[in-house]
């Protein structure tokens, strides 16, 4: 049987309407849709009738489906001749192991495409009123994981403290206190503005802000937890001026391309 094709699609940070035109188009034509926990229901509802919906965010025992199993699901579906959409939060190649999925497909000789998405690291912050760069405050940004694979060394926060520009940390919430302390120990000013954005661009978005010294307490007081972005740098100040309320746009209003 002729192999199907896999599209690795970025769903964007949360607000369903932040999907790309191409991403929405391939979802609407999918035979199988393999999706993660953070992908919103409104996007899943765009799959056609009869599309196989495969949740790999959690298996029936409420455990994460191991990455090797996800890779195998993609290969199996394609080898059954299906057109598969692998829908991932944010951008498929910003953490989240999209690169490994694409490598598996390449090695198995399965045709695939990547449909980039808006990463939470950039678009999620925008929804919280925080521009990742600004001529007056940050001439660059760094996107860092707070969580490393088992057996790996933890991040060298003392070295990262020396970087100029905005620091954006994903998967860092369990380490928040340590991260803030170690950045200060590494030389960042304790008064550096810092914020946590939980469920960025989702309806339940919440933001806590302060400085490297106060952020962890502020987050605890507001009861914020993962999924969240940690952002450190002077651009956080702009939130006071740039925060906005997004208009909710229904995907039904976006016509099919074919
Ligand atoms: N590929 C994704 C990131 C995957 S790693 C992207 O480009 O956005 C998962 C981590 O991303 C989460 O632990 C959290 O730190 C962050 N994240 C993803 N979506 C988020 C959202 N809507 N709000 C806050 N953090 C988010």
CSV table of C-alpha atoms and ligand atoms in Angstrom, one decimal:
chain,number,residue,atom,x,y,z
A,1,UNK,CA,0.0,0.0,0.0
A,2,UNK,CA,1.1,3.5,-0.8
A,3,UNK,CA,2.3,5.3,2.4
A,4,UNK,CA,0.3,8.2,3.7
A,5,UNK,CA,1.9,11.5,4.6
A,6,UNK,CA,2.4,13.1,8.0
A,7,UNK,CA,2.1,16.9,8.7
A,8,UNK,CA,3.8,18.1,11.9
A,9,UNK,CA,1.5,21.0,12.6
A,10,UNK,CA,2.0,23.8,15.2
A,11,UNK,CA,-1.3,24.6,16.9
A,12,UNK,CA,-0.1,27.9,18.3
A,13,UNK,CA,-0.1,28.8,22.0
A,14,UNK,CA,-3.7,28.3,22.8
A,15,UNK,CA,-6.2,30.7,21.1
A,16,UNK,CA,-7.5,28.4,18.3
A,17,UNK,CA,-7.5,31.2,15.8
A,18,UNK,CA,-3.7,31.5,16.0
A,19,UNK,CA,-3.4,28.3,13.9
A,20,UNK,CA,-1.9,29.0,10.5
A,21,UNK,CA,-4.0,28.9,7.4
A,22,UNK,CA,-2.0,25.8,6.2
A,23,UNK,CA,-2.4,24.1,9.5
A,24,UNK,CA,-6.2,24.5,9.5
A,25,UNK,CA,-6.3,23.3,5.9
A,26,UNK,CA,-4.5,20.1,6.6
A,27,UNK,CA,-6.5,19.4,9.8
A,28,UNK,CA,-9.7,19.7,7.8
A,29,UNK,CA,-8.4,17.0,5.4
A,30,UNK,CA,-6.8,14.6,7.9
A,31,UNK,CA,-7.6,10.9,8.1
A,32,UNK,CA,-5.9,10.7,11.5
A,33,UNK,CA,-5.2,13.4,14.0
A,34,UNK,CA,-2.5,12.7,16.7
A,35,UNK,CA,-2.6,15.4,19.4
A,36,UNK,CA,-1.2,16.6,22.7
A,37,UNK,CA,-2.9,17.6,26.0
A,38,UNK,CA,-2.6,21.4,25.5
A,39,UNK,CA,-4.2,21.4,22.0
A,40,UNK,CA,-7.7,23.1,22.3
A,41,UNK,CA,-10.9,21.3,21.6
A,42,UNK,CA,-12.0,23.9,19.0
A,43,UNK,CA,-9.1,22.8,16.7
A,44,UNK,CA,-9.9,19.1,17.2
A,45,UNK,CA,-13.5,19.9,16.2
A,46,UNK,CA,-12.1,21.0,12.8
A,47,UNK,CA,-11.1,17.4,11.9
A,48,UNK,CA,-13.5,15.8,9.4
A,49,UNK,CA,-16.1,13.2,10.3
A,50,UNK,CA,-14.5,9.7,10.4
A,51,UNK,CA,-11.0,11.1,11.2
A,52,UNK,CA,-9.2,8.9,13.8
A,53,UNK,CA,-8.6,11.0,16.9
A,54,UNK,CA,-5.6,9.8,18.8
A,55,UNK,CA,-4.8,11.5,22.1
A,56,UNK,CA,-1.1,11.0,23.0
A,57,UNK,CA,-1.2,13.6,25.8
A,58,UNK,CA,-2.4,10.9,28.1
A,59,UNK,CA,-3.0,7.2,27.6
A,60,UNK,CA,-6.1,5.4,29.2
A,61,UNK,CA,-4.2,5.0,32.5
A,62,UNK,CA,-3.6,8.8,32.6
A,63,UNK,CA,0.1,8.4,32.0
A,64,UNK,CA,2.1,10.2,29.3
A,65,UNK,CA,2.4,8.1,26.2
A,66,UNK,CA,6.2,7.5,25.8
A,67,UNK,CA,7.8,9.3,22.9
A,68,UNK,CA,8.9,6.0,21.2
A,69,UNK,CA,5.2,5.0,21.2
A,70,UNK,CA,4.1,8.3,19.6
A,71,UNK,CA,6.8,7.9,16.9
A,72,UNK,CA,5.5,4.4,16.2
A,73,UNK,CA,1.9,5.6,16.0
A,74,UNK,CA,2.8,8.1,13.4
A,75,UNK,CA,4.7,5.5,11.3
A,76,UNK,CA,1.9,2.9,11.7
A,77,UNK,CA,-0.9,5.4,10.7
A,78,UNK,CA,1.1,6.5,7.6
A,79,UNK,CA,1.9,3.0,6.6
A,80,UNK,CA,-1.8,2.2,6.7
A,81,UNK,CA,-2.1,4.9,3.9
A,82,UNK,CA,-3.6,7.6,6.1
A,83,UNK,CA,-2.9,11.3,5.9
A,84,UNK,CA,-1.8,12.1,9.4
A,85,UNK,CA,-1.8,15.4,11.2
A,86,UNK,CA,0.5,15.5,14.2
A,87,UNK,CA,-0.8,18.5,16.1
A,88,UNK,CA,1.5,20.0,18.6
A,89,UNK,CA,1.3,23.0,20.9
A,90,UNK,CA,3.1,26.2,19.8
A,91,UNK,CA,5.7,25.5,17.1
A,92,UNK,CA,6.5,21.8,16.4
A,93,UNK,CA,10.2,22.4,16.6
A,94,UNK,CA,10.4,24.5,19.8
A,95,UNK,CA,10.9,21.8,22.4
A,96,UNK,CA,8.1,19.2,22.5
A,97,UNK,CA,10.3,16.7,20.6
A,98,UNK,CA,9.1,17.5,17.1
A,99,UNK,CA,12.6,17.0,15.8
A,100,UNK,CA,12.6,13.4,17.0
A,101,UNK,CA,9.3,12.7,15.4
A,102,UNK,CA,10.5,14.1,12.1
A,103,UNK,CA,13.7,12.1,12.3
A,104,UNK,CA,11.7,8.9,12.8
A,105,UNK,CA,9.6,9.7,9.8
A,106,UNK,CA,12.6,10.5,7.6
A,107,UNK,CA,14.3,7.2,8.7
A,108,UNK,CA,11.2,5.2,7.9
A,109,UNK,CA,11.0,6.8,4.5
A,110,UNK,CA,7.6,8.4,5.2
A,111,UNK,CA,6.8,11.7,3.4
A,112,UNK,CA,6.3,14.5,5.8
A,113,UNK,CA,6.0,18.3,6.0
A,114,UNK,CA,6.3,20.7,8.9
A,115,UNK,CA,3.7,23.4,9.3
A,116,UNK,CA,5.3,25.9,11.7
A,117,UNK,CA,3.2,27.5,14.5
A,118,UNK,CA,3.3,30.5,16.7
A,119,UNK,CA,5.5,29.5,19.7
A,120,UNK,CA,4.1,30.2,23.2
A,121,UNK,CA,7.6,31.6,23.8
A,122,UNK,CA,6.9,34.6,21.5
A,123,UNK,CA,3.1,34.7,20.8
A,124,UNK,CA,2.2,33.7,24.3
A,125,UNK,CA,4.1,36.6,25.8
A,126,UNK,CA,2.6,39.0,23.3
A,127,UNK,CA,-0.9,38.0,24.6
A,128,UNK,CA,0.4,38.9,28.0
A,129,UNK,CA,1.4,42.4,26.8
A,130,UNK,CA,5.1,41.5,26.7
A,131,UNK,CA,7.1,42.0,23.5
A,132,UNK,CA,10.1,39.7,23.4
A,133,UNK,CA,12.3,42.5,22.0
A,134,UNK,CA,12.1,46.3,22.1
A,135,UNK,CA,14.5,48.8,20.8
A,136,UNK,CA,14.9,50.4,24.2
A,137,UNK,CA,14.9,47.3,26.4
A,138,UNK,CA,16.1,44.1,24.7
A,139,UNK,CA,18.1,43.6,21.5
A,140,UNK,CA,17.6,39.8,21.6
A,141,UNK,CA,16.0,36.9,23.4
A,142,UNK,CA,16.9,33.4,24.5
A,143,UNK,CA,14.4,30.6,24.8
A,144,UNK,CA,15.5,28.0,27.4
A,145,UNK,CA,14.1,24.8,28.8
A,146,UNK,CA,14.0,24.7,32.6
A,147,UNK,CA,13.6,20.9,32.5
A,148,UNK,CA,16.3,18.5,31.3
A,149,UNK,CA,16.3,14.9,30.4
A,150,UNK,CA,17.0,12.5,33.1
A,151,UNK,CA,20.7,12.1,33.6
A,152,UNK,CA,21.5,15.4,32.1
A,153,UNK,CA,23.2,18.2,34.0
A,154,UNK,CA,20.8,21.0,35.2
A,155,UNK,CA,21.0,24.3,33.3
A,156,UNK,CA,24.0,26.5,34.2
A,157,UNK,CA,21.9,29.5,35.4
A,158,UNK,CA,25.1,31.3,36.5
A,159,UNK,CA,26.3,31.4,32.8
A,160,UNK,CA,22.8,32.2,31.5
A,161,UNK,CA,22.6,35.1,34.0
A,162,UNK,CA,25.4,36.8,31.9
A,163,UNK,CA,23.3,36.9,28.7
A,164,UNK,CA,21.9,40.2,27.5
A,165,UNK,CA,18.3,40.4,26.4
A,166,UNK,CA,15.1,38.7,27.4
A,167,UNK,CA,15.2,35.2,28.9
A,168,UNK,CA,12.2,33.0,28.3
A,169,UNK,CA,12.0,29.8,30.2
A,170,UNK,CA,9.7,27.0,29.2
A,171,UNK,CA,9.0,24.0,31.4
A,172,UNK,CA,10.5,25.8,34.4
A,173,UNK,CA,7.8,26.1,36.9
A,174,UNK,CA,8.9,23.4,39.3
A,175,UNK,CA,12.3,25.2,39.4
A,176,UNK,CA,11.1,28.8,39.6
A,177,UNK,CA,12.6,29.6,43.0
A,178,UNK,CA,15.9,28.1,42.1
A,179,UNK,CA,16.0,29.7,38.7
A,180,UNK,CA,15.4,33.2,40.2
A,181,UNK,CA,17.9,32.7,43.0
A,182,UNK,CA,20.6,31.3,40.7
A,183,UNK,CA,20.2,34.1,38.2
A,184,UNK,CA,20.7,36.6,40.9
A,185,UNK,CA,23.7,34.6,42.3
A,186,UNK,CA,25.1,34.7,38.7
A,187,UNK,CA,25.0,38.4,38.6
A,188,UNK,CA,21.5,39.5,37.4
A,189,UNK,CA,20.1,42.4,39.3
A,190,UNK,CA,17.6,41.3,41.9
A,191,UNK,CA,15.4,44.2,40.7
A,192,UNK,CA,15.2,42.7,37.1
A,193,UNK,CA,11.5,42.6,36.1
A,194,UNK,CA,10.2,39.1,35.7
A,195,UNK,CA,6.8,37.5,35.1
A,196,UNK,CA,5.0,34.2,34.8
A,197,UNK,CA,2.3,33.7,32.2
A,198,UNK,CA,0.0,30.7,32.8
A,199,UNK,CA,-2.2,29.4,30.0
A,200,UNK,CA,-1.0,32.2,27.7
A,201,UNK,CA,-3.6,33.1,25.0
A,202,UNK,CA,-6.1,30.6,26.5
A,203,UNK,CA,-9.3,32.1,28.1
A,204,UNK,CA,-7.9,31.2,31.5
A,205,UNK,CA,-4.6,33.1,30.9
A,206,UNK,CA,-3.2,34.5,34.2
A,207,UNK,CA,-0.1,36.6,34.7
A,208,UNK,CA,2.0,37.2,37.8
A,209,UNK,CA,4.8,39.8,37.7
A,210,UNK,CA,7.4,41.3,39.9
A,211,UNK,CA,11.2,41.1,40.0
A,212,UNK,CA,13.7,38.2,40.3
A,213,UNK,CA,13.4,38.8,44.1
A,214,UNK,CA,9.7,38.8,44.4
A,215,UNK,CA,8.4,36.6,41.5
A,216,UNK,CA,8.3,33.2,43.2
A,217,UNK,CA,6.3,34.6,46.2
A,218,UNK,CA,3.9,36.4,43.9
A,219,UNK,CA,3.3,33.2,41.8
A,220,UNK,CA,2.7,31.3,45.0
A,221,UNK,CA,0.3,34.0,46.3
A,222,UNK,CA,-1.7,33.9,43.0
A,223,UNK,CA,-1.5,30.0,42.9
A,224,UNK,CA,-0.1,29.8,39.3
A,225,UNK,CA,1.4,26.6,38.0
A,226,UNK,CA,2.3,24.9,34.7
A,227,UNK,CA,1.7,25.3,31.8
A,228,UNK,CA,3.4,28.6,32.1
A,229,UNK,CA,6.2,30.8,30.7
A,230,UNK,CA,8.8,32.5,32.8
A,231,UNK,CA,10.0,35.7,31.3
A,232,UNK,CA,12.9,37.8,32.7
A,233,UNK,CA,14.0,41.2,31.5
A,234,UNK,CA,13.1,44.8,31.1
A,235,UNK,CA,10.4,44.2,28.5
A,236,UNK,CA,8.2,42.8,31.3
A,237,UNK,CA,7.7,46.5,32.3
A,238,UNK,CA,5.8,47.2,29.0
A,239,UNK,CA,3.0,45.0,30.1
A,240,UNK,CA,1.5,47.9,32.1
A,241,UNK,CA,1.0,49.7,28.8
A,242,UNK,CA,0.7,46.9,26.2
A,243,UNK,CA,-1.7,44.3,27.9
A,244,UNK,CA,-4.8,43.8,25.8
A,245,UNK,CA,-8.0,41.8,25.7
A,246,UNK,CA,-8.0,39.6,22.6
A,247,UNK,CA,-11.2,39.3,20.5
A,248,UNK,CA,-12.5,35.7,20.3
A,249,UNK,CA,-12.7,34.6,16.7
A,250,UNK,CA,-14.6,31.5,15.7
A,251,UNK,CA,-12.9,29.1,13.3
A,252,UNK,CA,-16.3,28.6,11.6
A,253,UNK,CA,-15.8,32.1,10.3
A,254,UNK,CA,-12.7,31.0,8.4
A,255,UNK,CA,-13.8,29.3,5.2
A,256,UNK,CA,-12.3,26.2,3.7
A,257,UNK,CA,-9.6,26.6,1.1
A,258,UNK,CA,-11.1,23.9,-1.2
B,1,LIG,N1,6.3,23.7,21.2
B,1,LIG,C1,5.8,24.5,22.3
B,1,LIG,C2,6.5,24.3,23.6
B,1,LIG,C3,6.5,22.9,24.1
B,1,LIG,S1,7.2,22.6,25.6
B,1,LIG,C4,5.8,26.0,21.9
B,1,LIG,O1,6.4,26.3,20.9
B,1,LIG,O2,5.1,26.8,22.6
B,1,LIG,C5,5.8,22.9,26.7
B,1,LIG,C6,6.0,24.1,27.6
B,1,LIG,O3,5.7,25.2,26.8
B,1,LIG,C7,5.1,24.2,28.8
B,1,LIG,O4,5.6,23.5,29.9
B,1,LIG,C8,5.1,25.7,29.0
B,1,LIG,O5,6.3,26.1,29.6
B,1,LIG,C9,5.1,26.2,27.6
B,1,LIG,N2,3.8,26.5,27.1
B,1,LIG,C10,3.2,26.0,26.0
B,1,LIG,N3,2.0,26.6,25.7
B,1,LIG,C11,1.8,27.5,26.7
B,1,LIG,C12,0.8,28.4,27.1
B,1,LIG,N4,-0.3,28.5,26.3
B,1,LIG,N5,1.0,29.1,28.2
B,1,LIG,C13,2.1,29.1,28.9
B,1,LIG,N6,3.1,28.2,28.7
B,1,LIG,C14,3.0,27.4,27.6
